[in-house]
Short mmCIF file of C-alpha atoms in Angstrom, two decimals:
data_model
loop_
_atom_site.label_atom_id
_atom_site.label_comp_id
_atom_site.label_asym_id
_atom_site.label_seq_id
_atom_site.Cartn_x
_atom_site.Cartn_y
_atom_site.Cartn_z
CA UNK R 18 169.46 62.70 20.40
CA UNK R 19 167.44 65.92 20.67
CA UNK R 20 169.13 69.29 20.27
CA UNK R 21 168.03 70.14 23.82
CA UNK R 22 170.07 67.18 25.13
CA UNK R 23 173.20 68.49 23.38
CA UNK R 24 172.57 71.88 24.97
CA UNK R 25 171.95 70.27 28.37
CA UNK R 26 175.29 68.42 28.27
CA UNK R 27 177.11 71.64 27.31
CA UNK R 28 175.49 73.39 30.29
CA UNK R 29 176.73 70.63 32.60
CA UNK R 30 180.29 70.90 31.29
CA UNK R 31 180.48 74.70 31.38
CA UNK R 32 178.89 74.92 34.85
CA UNK R 33 175.84 76.98 33.83
CA UNK R 34 173.28 74.33 34.80
CA UNK R 35 171.14 74.93 37.90
CA UNK R 36 171.44 72.57 40.92
CA UNK R 37 167.87 71.35 40.37
CA UNK R 38 168.43 70.65 36.68
CA UNK R 39 171.73 68.92 37.50
CA UNK R 40 169.94 66.45 39.82
CA UNK R 41 167.50 65.65 37.03
CA UNK R 42 170.40 65.20 34.60
CA UNK R 43 172.07 62.72 36.96
CA UNK R 44 168.87 60.68 37.22
CA UNK R 45 168.49 60.56 33.43
CA UNK R 46 172.13 59.51 32.96
CA UNK R 47 171.55 56.39 35.05
CA UNK R 48 168.59 55.15 33.00
CA UNK R 49 169.26 56.51 29.49
CA UNK R 50 172.33 54.85 27.87
CA UNK R 51 172.19 57.16 24.84
CA UNK R 52 172.43 60.25 27.04
CA UNK R 53 175.36 58.64 28.89
CA UNK R 54 177.13 58.03 25.57
CA UNK R 55 176.52 61.60 24.47
CA UNK R 56 177.84 62.97 27.74
CA UNK R 57 180.92 60.75 27.53
CA UNK R 58 181.73 62.01 24.03
CA UNK R 59 181.33 65.65 25.04
CA UNK R 60 183.31 65.11 28.27
CA UNK R 61 186.25 63.62 26.38
CA UNK R 62 186.26 66.47 23.87
CA UNK R 63 185.83 69.06 26.61
CA UNK R 64 188.78 67.63 28.51
CA UNK R 65 190.96 67.57 25.37
CA UNK R 66 190.12 71.16 24.48
CA UNK R 67 190.77 72.33 28.04
CA UNK R 68 194.21 70.70 27.92
CA UNK R 69 194.90 72.26 24.52
CA UNK R 70 194.00 75.85 25.46
CA UNK R 71 194.64 75.87 29.22
CA UNK R 72 197.37 78.29 30.25
CA UNK R 73 197.63 80.08 26.87
CA UNK R 74 197.75 83.86 27.07
CA UNK R 75 196.10 86.23 24.65
CA UNK R 76 197.91 89.30 23.41
CA UNK R 77 197.17 92.48 25.30
CA UNK R 78 194.33 94.55 23.87
CA UNK R 79 192.10 97.40 24.99
CA UNK R 80 189.24 96.39 27.27
CA UNK R 81 186.62 97.05 24.61
CA UNK R 82 188.46 94.80 22.17
CA UNK R 83 188.71 92.00 24.78
CA UNK R 84 185.01 92.09 25.28
CA UNK R 85 184.58 91.60 21.59
CA UNK R 86 187.29 88.93 21.22
CA UNK R 87 186.38 86.61 24.11
CA UNK R 88 182.85 85.79 22.93
CA UNK R 89 184.30 85.02 19.53
CA UNK R 90 186.86 82.68 21.10
CA UNK R 91 184.17 80.79 23.02
CA UNK R 92 182.09 80.61 19.85
CA UNK R 93 185.06 79.09 18.05
CA UNK R 94 185.56 76.58 20.85
CA UNK R 95 181.90 75.63 20.73
CA UNK R 96 182.12 75.22 16.97
CA UNK R 97 185.25 73.08 17.38
CA UNK R 98 183.44 70.83 19.84
CA UNK R 99 180.52 70.49 17.42
CA UNK R 100 182.81 69.66 14.49
CA UNK R 101 184.85 67.08 16.39
CA UNK R 102 181.72 65.57 17.94
CA UNK R 103 180.23 65.22 14.45
CA UNK R 104 183.41 63.46 13.37
CA UNK R 105 183.26 61.08 16.35
CA UNK R 106 179.61 60.26 15.72
CA UNK R 107 180.24 59.84 11.99
CA UNK R 108 183.20 57.53 12.65
CA UNK R 109 181.01 55.32 14.84
CA UNK R 110 178.84 54.48 11.85
CA UNK R 111 179.69 51.12 10.22
CA UNK R 112 182.32 51.63 7.51
CA UNK R 113 181.40 50.93 3.89
CA UNK R 114 181.56 47.52 2.21
CA UNK R 115 180.53 45.75 5.45
CA UNK R 116 183.99 46.13 7.03
CA UNK R 117 184.02 45.69 10.84
CA UNK R 118 184.55 48.68 13.09
CA UNK R 119 187.96 48.95 14.76
CA UNK R 120 188.33 47.03 18.00
CA UNK R 121 189.00 49.23 21.02
CA UNK R 122 188.49 46.96 24.00
CA UNK R 123 188.79 43.31 24.98
CA UNK R 124 186.46 41.71 27.54
CA UNK R 125 186.91 38.64 29.72
CA UNK R 126 184.30 37.36 32.17
CA UNK R 127 184.11 35.26 35.32
CA UNK R 128 182.31 31.91 35.04
CA UNK R 129 179.19 33.28 36.75
CA UNK R 130 178.87 36.40 34.58
CA UNK R 131 175.71 37.33 32.69
CA UNK R 132 175.93 40.32 30.36
CA UNK R 133 174.43 42.31 27.52
CA UNK R 134 176.10 44.52 24.93
CA UNK R 135 174.00 47.41 23.63
CA UNK R 136 170.94 45.72 25.13
CA UNK R 137 171.49 42.35 23.46
CA UNK R 138 172.58 39.22 25.36
CA UNK R 139 176.03 38.20 24.14
CA UNK R 140 176.87 35.21 26.31
CA UNK R 141 179.00 32.76 24.37
CA UNK R 142 182.57 32.80 23.12
CA UNK R 143 185.00 34.82 25.21
CA UNK R 144 187.09 36.96 25.13
CA UNK R 145 185.07 39.50 23.18
CA UNK R 146 186.21 42.49 21.13
CA UNK R 147 184.17 45.69 21.45
CA UNK R 148 184.00 48.85 19.38
CA UNK R 149 183.82 52.54 20.22
CA UNK R 150 180.45 53.52 21.67
CA UNK R 151 179.48 50.02 22.87
CA UNK R 152 177.75 49.75 26.24
CA UNK R 153 178.32 46.72 28.49
CA UNK R 154 175.57 45.86 30.95
CA UNK R 155 176.95 43.35 33.45
CA UNK R 156 174.04 41.73 35.30
CA UNK R 157 175.96 39.16 37.38
CA UNK R 158 179.59 38.29 38.01
CA UNK R 159 182.70 40.20 37.01
CA UNK R 160 184.28 41.48 33.80
CA UNK R 161 187.77 42.68 32.94
CA UNK R 162 188.08 45.34 30.26
CA UNK R 163 191.25 46.33 28.40
CA UNK R 164 190.32 49.46 26.42
CA UNK R 165 193.95 50.08 25.38
CA UNK R 166 197.40 48.56 26.00
CA UNK R 167 198.50 49.22 29.56
CA UNK R 168 195.03 50.04 30.94
CA UNK R 169 192.64 47.71 32.72
CA UNK R 170 189.20 47.95 34.31
CA UNK R 171 187.57 45.31 36.49
CA UNK R 172 183.88 45.80 37.17
CA UNK R 173 181.39 43.87 39.24
CA UNK R 174 177.74 43.32 38.39
CA UNK R 175 175.31 44.88 38.35
CA UNK R 176 177.14 47.60 36.41
CA UNK R 177 176.74 49.56 33.18
CA UNK R 178 179.84 50.83 31.37
CA UNK R 179 180.22 52.62 28.00
CA UNK R 180 183.41 52.57 25.90
CA UNK R 181 183.72 56.21 24.88
CA UNK R 182 187.23 55.77 23.47
CA UNK R 183 190.40 53.78 24.23
CA UNK R 184 191.25 56.50 26.77
CA UNK R 185 187.80 57.18 28.20
CA UNK R 186 185.17 55.01 29.96
CA UNK R 187 181.82 56.05 31.34
CA UNK R 188 180.48 54.13 34.36
CA UNK R 189 176.75 54.87 34.53
CA UNK R 190 176.03 52.46 37.37
CA UNK R 191 177.96 50.03 39.56
CA UNK R 192 181.43 49.49 40.92
CA UNK R 193 184.84 49.05 39.34
CA UNK R 194 188.60 49.12 39.86
CA UNK R 195 190.73 50.88 37.22
CA UNK R 196 194.47 50.79 36.57
CA UNK R 197 196.85 52.48 34.15
CA UNK R 198 200.20 50.71 33.87
CA UNK R 199 201.56 52.29 30.70
CA UNK R 200 203.94 55.15 31.34
CA UNK R 201 202.70 58.32 29.67
CA UNK R 202 199.30 56.76 28.97
CA UNK R 203 195.92 58.26 29.71
CA UNK R 204 192.69 56.93 31.17
CA UNK R 205 189.65 58.93 32.26
CA UNK R 206 186.56 57.43 33.88
CA UNK R 207 183.39 59.51 34.13
CA UNK R 208 180.12 59.07 36.00
CA UNK R 209 176.94 61.13 35.98
CA UNK R 210 178.41 63.57 38.51
CA UNK R 211 182.22 63.48 38.17
CA UNK R 212 185.29 62.57 36.17
CA UNK R 213 188.42 60.78 37.38
CA UNK R 214 191.65 61.25 35.41
CA UNK R 215 194.26 58.58 36.05
CA UNK R 216 197.73 60.03 36.60
CA UNK R 217 199.47 56.62 36.47
CA UNK R 218 197.76 54.80 39.28
CA UNK R 219 195.01 52.48 40.51
CA UNK R 220 191.64 53.57 41.84
CA UNK R 221 188.07 52.44 42.45
CA UNK R 222 184.79 54.15 41.57
CA UNK R 223 181.33 53.39 42.90
CA UNK R 224 178.20 55.03 41.50
CA UNK R 225 174.61 54.23 42.43
CA UNK R 226 171.40 56.15 41.93
CA UNK R 227 170.52 56.15 45.65
CA UNK R 228 173.81 57.54 47.04
CA UNK R 229 176.68 59.90 46.12
CA UNK R 230 179.40 58.83 43.69
CA UNK R 231 182.71 57.88 45.31
CA UNK R 232 186.36 57.76 44.20
CA UNK R 233 188.93 55.66 46.12
CA UNK R 234 192.64 55.96 45.26
CA UNK R 235 194.59 52.76 45.86
CA UNK R 236 197.94 53.75 44.39
CA UNK R 237 199.44 56.86 42.79
CA UNK R 238 197.34 59.97 42.14
CA UNK R 239 193.99 60.77 40.51
CA UNK R 240 192.47 64.10 39.52
CA UNK R 241 188.80 64.26 40.52
CA UNK R 242 186.61 66.80 38.76
CA UNK R 243 182.94 67.45 39.45
CA UNK R 244 180.88 67.85 36.29
CA UNK R 245 180.51 71.51 35.39
CA UNK R 246 183.78 72.46 37.14
CA UNK R 247 187.06 73.12 35.33
CA UNK R 248 189.23 72.78 38.42
CA UNK R 249 189.90 69.37 39.91
CA UNK R 250 191.03 67.90 43.21
CA UNK R 251 194.20 65.74 43.31
CA UNK R 252 193.81 62.64 45.49
CA UNK R 253 196.72 60.39 46.52
CA UNK R 254 196.95 56.76 47.62
CA UNK R 255 194.82 56.11 50.68
CA UNK R 256 192.54 59.08 50.01
CA UNK R 257 188.91 58.92 48.90
CA UNK R 258 186.20 61.46 48.20
CA UNK R 259 182.48 61.51 47.43
CA UNK R 260 180.39 64.06 45.59
CA UNK R 261 178.49 66.15 48.13
CA UNK R 262 175.59 68.10 46.64
CA UNK R 263 175.92 69.72 43.22
CA UNK R 264 179.43 71.14 43.69
CA UNK R 265 180.93 69.83 46.95
CA UNK R 266 183.52 67.15 47.71
CA UNK R 267 183.72 65.24 50.98
CA UNK R 268 187.04 63.55 51.79
CA UNK R 269 187.51 60.30 53.73
CA UNK R 270 189.82 57.24 53.85
CA UNK R 271 190.08 54.75 50.99
CA UNK R 272 188.51 51.29 51.39
CA UNK R 273 189.99 49.25 48.56
CA UNK R 274 188.33 46.03 49.79
CA UNK R 275 185.05 47.29 48.35
CA UNK R 276 186.39 46.79 44.82
CA UNK R 277 187.19 43.51 43.02
CA UNK R 278 190.88 42.74 42.68
CA UNK R 279 190.70 40.12 39.92
CA UNK R 280 188.31 37.90 38.03
CA UNK R 281 186.86 35.30 40.35
CA UNK R 282 188.26 31.80 39.84
CA UNK R 283 185.94 28.83 40.30
CA UNK R 284 186.80 25.31 41.44
CA UNK R 285 184.64 22.20 41.08
CA UNK R 286 183.64 20.44 44.32
CA UNK R 287 181.14 17.92 42.87
CA UNK R 288 181.12 16.31 39.42
CA UNK R 289 180.58 12.95 37.71
CA UNK R 290 180.89 10.06 37.40
CA UNK R 291 178.24 9.00 39.92
CA UNK R 292 179.61 6.66 42.60
CA UNK R 293 177.07 4.83 44.76
CA UNK R 294 179.24 5.12 47.86
CA UNK R 295 179.05 8.94 47.69
CA UNK R 296 175.28 8.94 48.21
CA UNK R 297 173.06 8.15 51.20
CA UNK R 298 169.71 6.59 50.37
CA UNK R 299 166.77 8.16 52.16
CA UNK R 300 164.00 6.14 50.47
CA UNK R 301 163.12 4.52 47.14
CA UNK R 302 165.10 2.34 44.75
CA UNK R 303 166.93 4.65 42.35
CA UNK R 304 169.45 3.32 39.84
CA UNK R 305 172.98 4.71 40.26
CA UNK R 306 175.49 4.10 37.47
CA UNK R 307 178.60 5.89 36.33
CA UNK R 308 176.82 8.29 34.00
CA UNK R 309 173.32 8.56 35.45
CA UNK R 310 171.03 8.52 38.47
CA UNK R 311 167.37 7.83 37.74
CA UNK R 312 164.20 6.59 39.32
CA UNK R 313 160.74 7.48 40.59
CA UNK R 314 159.73 8.31 44.14
CA UNK R 315 163.25 8.41 45.62
CA UNK R 316 165.54 10.63 47.73
CA UNK R 317 169.35 10.61 47.76
CA UNK R 318 171.65 12.76 49.93
CA UNK R 319 175.31 13.67 49.50
CA UNK R 320 177.63 15.61 51.79
CA UNK R 321 179.57 18.35 50.06
CA UNK R 322 183.30 17.62 50.24
CA UNK R 323 183.90 21.22 51.32
CA UNK R 324 181.25 23.55 52.67
CA UNK R 325 180.40 26.31 50.28
CA UNK R 326 180.02 29.04 49.44
CA UNK R 327 182.17 30.91 51.97
CA UNK R 328 183.94 34.24 52.40
CA UNK R 329 186.76 33.27 50.03
CA UNK R 330 184.40 31.63 47.51
CA UNK R 331 181.14 33.59 47.78
CA UNK R 332 179.37 32.35 44.62
CA UNK R 333 178.00 28.85 44.06
CA UNK R 334 177.08 27.46 40.63
CA UNK R 335 175.16 24.17 40.43
CA UNK R 336 174.52 22.71 36.97
CA UNK R 337 171.93 19.90 36.88
CA UNK R 338 171.40 17.97 33.65
CA UNK R 339 168.03 16.16 33.64
CA UNK R 340 166.56 13.92 30.96
CA UNK R 341 163.29 12.09 30.35
CA UNK R 342 162.43 8.67 31.76
CA UNK R 343 160.22 6.26 29.78
CA UNK R 344 158.32 5.19 32.90
CA UNK R 345 157.72 8.49 34.66
CA UNK R 346 157.05 12.23 34.36
CA UNK R 347 159.25 15.10 35.45
CA UNK R 348 156.33 17.58 35.76
CA UNK R 349 153.65 16.43 38.22
CA UNK R 350 151.69 17.88 41.12
CA UNK R 351 154.54 16.62 43.30
CA UNK R 352 158.22 17.62 43.02
CA UNK R 353 161.40 16.53 41.20
CA UNK R 354 164.77 18.25 41.42
CA UNK R 355 167.64 19.22 43.70
CA UNK R 356 167.79 20.69 47.21
CA UNK R 357 170.50 22.36 49.31
CA UNK R 358 170.69 21.80 53.07
CA UNK R 359 172.40 23.68 55.88
CA UNK R 360 172.84 21.89 59.22
CA UNK R 361 170.03 19.47 58.47
CA UNK R 362 167.54 22.07 57.19
CA UNK R 363 166.43 22.38 53.57
CA UNK R 364 166.99 26.00 52.53
CA UNK R 365 166.78 25.93 48.73
CA UNK R 366 165.18 23.81 45.99
CA UNK R 367 165.12 24.07 42.19
CA UNK R 368 163.47 21.88 39.60
CA UNK R 369 159.75 21.07 39.27
CA UNK R 370 158.38 22.36 42.57
CA UNK R 371 155.35 21.01 44.42
CA UNK R 372 152.15 22.23 42.74
CA UNK R 373 150.28 22.04 39.41
CA UNK R 374 152.57 24.41 37.43
CA UNK R 375 154.54 22.58 34.71
CA UNK R 376 157.79 24.54 34.77
CA UNK R 377 161.20 24.80 36.41
CA UNK R 378 161.03 27.05 39.45
CA UNK R 379 162.70 28.15 42.69
CA UNK R 380 161.67 27.44 46.27
CA UNK R 381 163.70 29.51 48.77
CA UNK R 382 161.97 27.87 51.80
CA UNK R 383 161.18 31.08 53.69
CA UNK R 384 157.44 30.65 54.07
CA UNK R 385 156.83 32.39 50.75
CA UNK R 386 155.27 30.95 47.57
CA UNK R 387 157.29 29.07 45.01
CA UNK R 388 159.01 31.51 42.60
CA UNK R 389 157.81 30.86 39.04
CA UNK R 390 159.37 32.23 35.82
CA UNK R 391 157.48 34.79 33.71
CA UNK R 392 157.36 32.23 30.89
CA UNK R 393 157.28 28.48 31.70
CA UNK R 394 160.51 26.55 31.19
CA UNK R 395 159.23 23.10 30.43
CA UNK R 396 160.70 19.61 30.44
CA UNK R 397 163.86 17.86 31.61
CA UNK R 398 166.91 19.87 30.53
CA UNK R 399 170.17 21.37 31.79
CA UNK R 400 169.70 24.24 34.23
CA UNK R 401 172.29 26.13 36.29
CA UNK R 402 171.60 27.73 39.67
CA UNK R 403 173.66 30.70 40.84
CA UNK R 404 173.76 31.86 44.48
CA UNK R 405 175.80 34.80 45.79
CA UNK R 406 176.14 34.71 49.57
CA UNK R 407 177.25 38.38 49.71
CA UNK R 408 173.92 39.61 48.35
CA UNK R 409 171.60 36.62 48.85
CA UNK R 410 170.68 36.68 45.15
CA UNK R 411 169.74 33.32 43.64
CA UNK R 412 168.83 32.74 40.00
CA UNK R 413 168.19 30.01 37.43
CA UNK R 414 169.75 29.94 33.96
CA UNK R 415 168.97 27.52 31.17
CA UNK R 416 172.05 25.60 30.06
CA UNK R 417 175.54 25.46 31.52
CA UNK R 418 178.55 27.79 31.51
CA UNK R 419 178.72 30.54 30.28
CA UNK R 420 175.41 31.49 31.86
CA UNK R 421 172.46 32.65 29.80
CA UNK R 422 169.95 35.22 31.00
CA UNK R 423 168.18 34.37 34.24
CA UNK R 424 164.65 33.04 33.73
CA UNK R 425 163.83 32.91 37.45
CA UNK R 426 165.32 34.75 40.44
CA UNK R 427 164.78 35.33 44.15
CA UNK R 428 166.50 36.16 47.44
CA UNK R 429 167.96 34.01 50.18
CA UNK R 430 169.49 35.17 53.48
CA UNK R 431 173.07 36.38 53.04
CA UNK R 432 176.04 34.35 54.28
CA UNK R 433 174.36 30.96 53.86
CA UNK R 434 176.68 27.94 53.67
CA UNK R 435 175.51 24.59 52.31
CA UNK R 436 176.85 21.30 53.63
CA UNK R 437 174.57 18.72 51.95
CA UNK R 438 172.53 18.25 48.78
CA UNK R 439 169.59 16.06 47.87
CA UNK R 440 168.27 14.89 44.50
CA UNK R 441 165.06 13.01 44.04
CA UNK R 442 161.38 12.96 43.15
CA UNK R 443 158.15 12.59 45.08
CA UNK R 444 155.57 9.82 44.68
CA UNK R 445 154.35 9.73 41.08
CA UNK R 446 157.25 11.88 39.78
CA UNK R 447 160.48 10.87 38.04
CA UNK R 448 163.97 12.35 37.81
CA UNK R 449 166.84 11.14 35.65
CA UNK R 450 170.10 13.01 36.28
CA UNK R 451 172.67 12.60 33.52
CA UNK R 452 175.15 15.22 34.85
CA UNK R 453 175.80 17.23 37.99
CA UNK R 454 178.53 19.78 38.62
CA UNK R 455 178.85 22.17 41.56
CA UNK R 456 181.42 24.97 41.53
CA UNK R 457 182.34 27.59 44.12
CA UNK R 458 184.37 30.73 43.51
CA UNK R 459 184.02 34.37 42.69
CA UNK R 460 186.84 35.43 44.99
CA UNK R 461 186.79 38.00 47.77
CA UNK R 462 186.93 41.74 47.09
#
């Protein structure tokens, strides 16, 4: 980081920054992870030093002496911050002999989660262990974080969170619920405009670049401190506050339903083997056996055993495993894939859409063009569709669970519920389905 960024963070913490510069600092914090990390480190050290020296009295001295002593004291404090910060940064470097860095947090994810750690996709084995300074970018789904024994954070994508230390988290963007269960423990969560110190409680924080940061206390008490201010505001259960301007706080009532309560649990509503009686033939002569449905120029419908997604299970995951057929092509000028219906109307399709493009794609059926990926995804393979009825977001991910990065995404109307599916292929096209699984879950807030 540049020396000017270190000076900028110090100005924020000591309250000497101008309102205009503070707005610019907030905007940079949301898009520059390195600046967010730097701020988090300084904020933790600033808070520790304030606790160490707060309330201590200096020995009486003549006024002229005080004027000489106080600048020296602040110089010493600044030097102390610099020394400790250097130690923190130095300790974050990989230890010698290739030894791993100490684990400070454990992550678990919901089945529909897609995430990156320090900018690199990490989907795979869970739970994961993270080290000091790591930044989690949660693109979809939910994640639970245990930075230290007795503390827990549950965030919902899209969110970006940095692990400053086992006692300090920085939420640069998104929404999360935080809890400290350990008696005598400590947990502080910072954003670009405020800090929230847990006093043995449960609270929610929401921070977005287009609206003020908010703190909602669910249980116990939390000290809320605006960046650049030494004094804080104590909020109790049922109380909430948002940052108003550069130094104001606006109080209102807590709405805990805006924050996730637990990792969403998913249940399977459709899976193999394939039973002929479950399907209604529209046209064609497909072959239906226990482990496969295949054919050319056919259409099969199936009612979903329970309509989904719904308010209690807002996310739908549909994993379609396709394979090649010796007597037909998956990619043609026609279509081959899977559709979702609502009250007799097709509202969503994924697979090889109608048209000359040889790739998996999305058709959201809203009188807009087919949504194509930036890079073609070619050939029969396993692809998972994710739809969130709260936001209308729909995306395609190569492979099954856990989800990989989305290669194609779009928007559907919110609150859609599907009651029927169709698989098939148009004239001249072929589709062989070797596996199909549909899950609903995610859980309410």
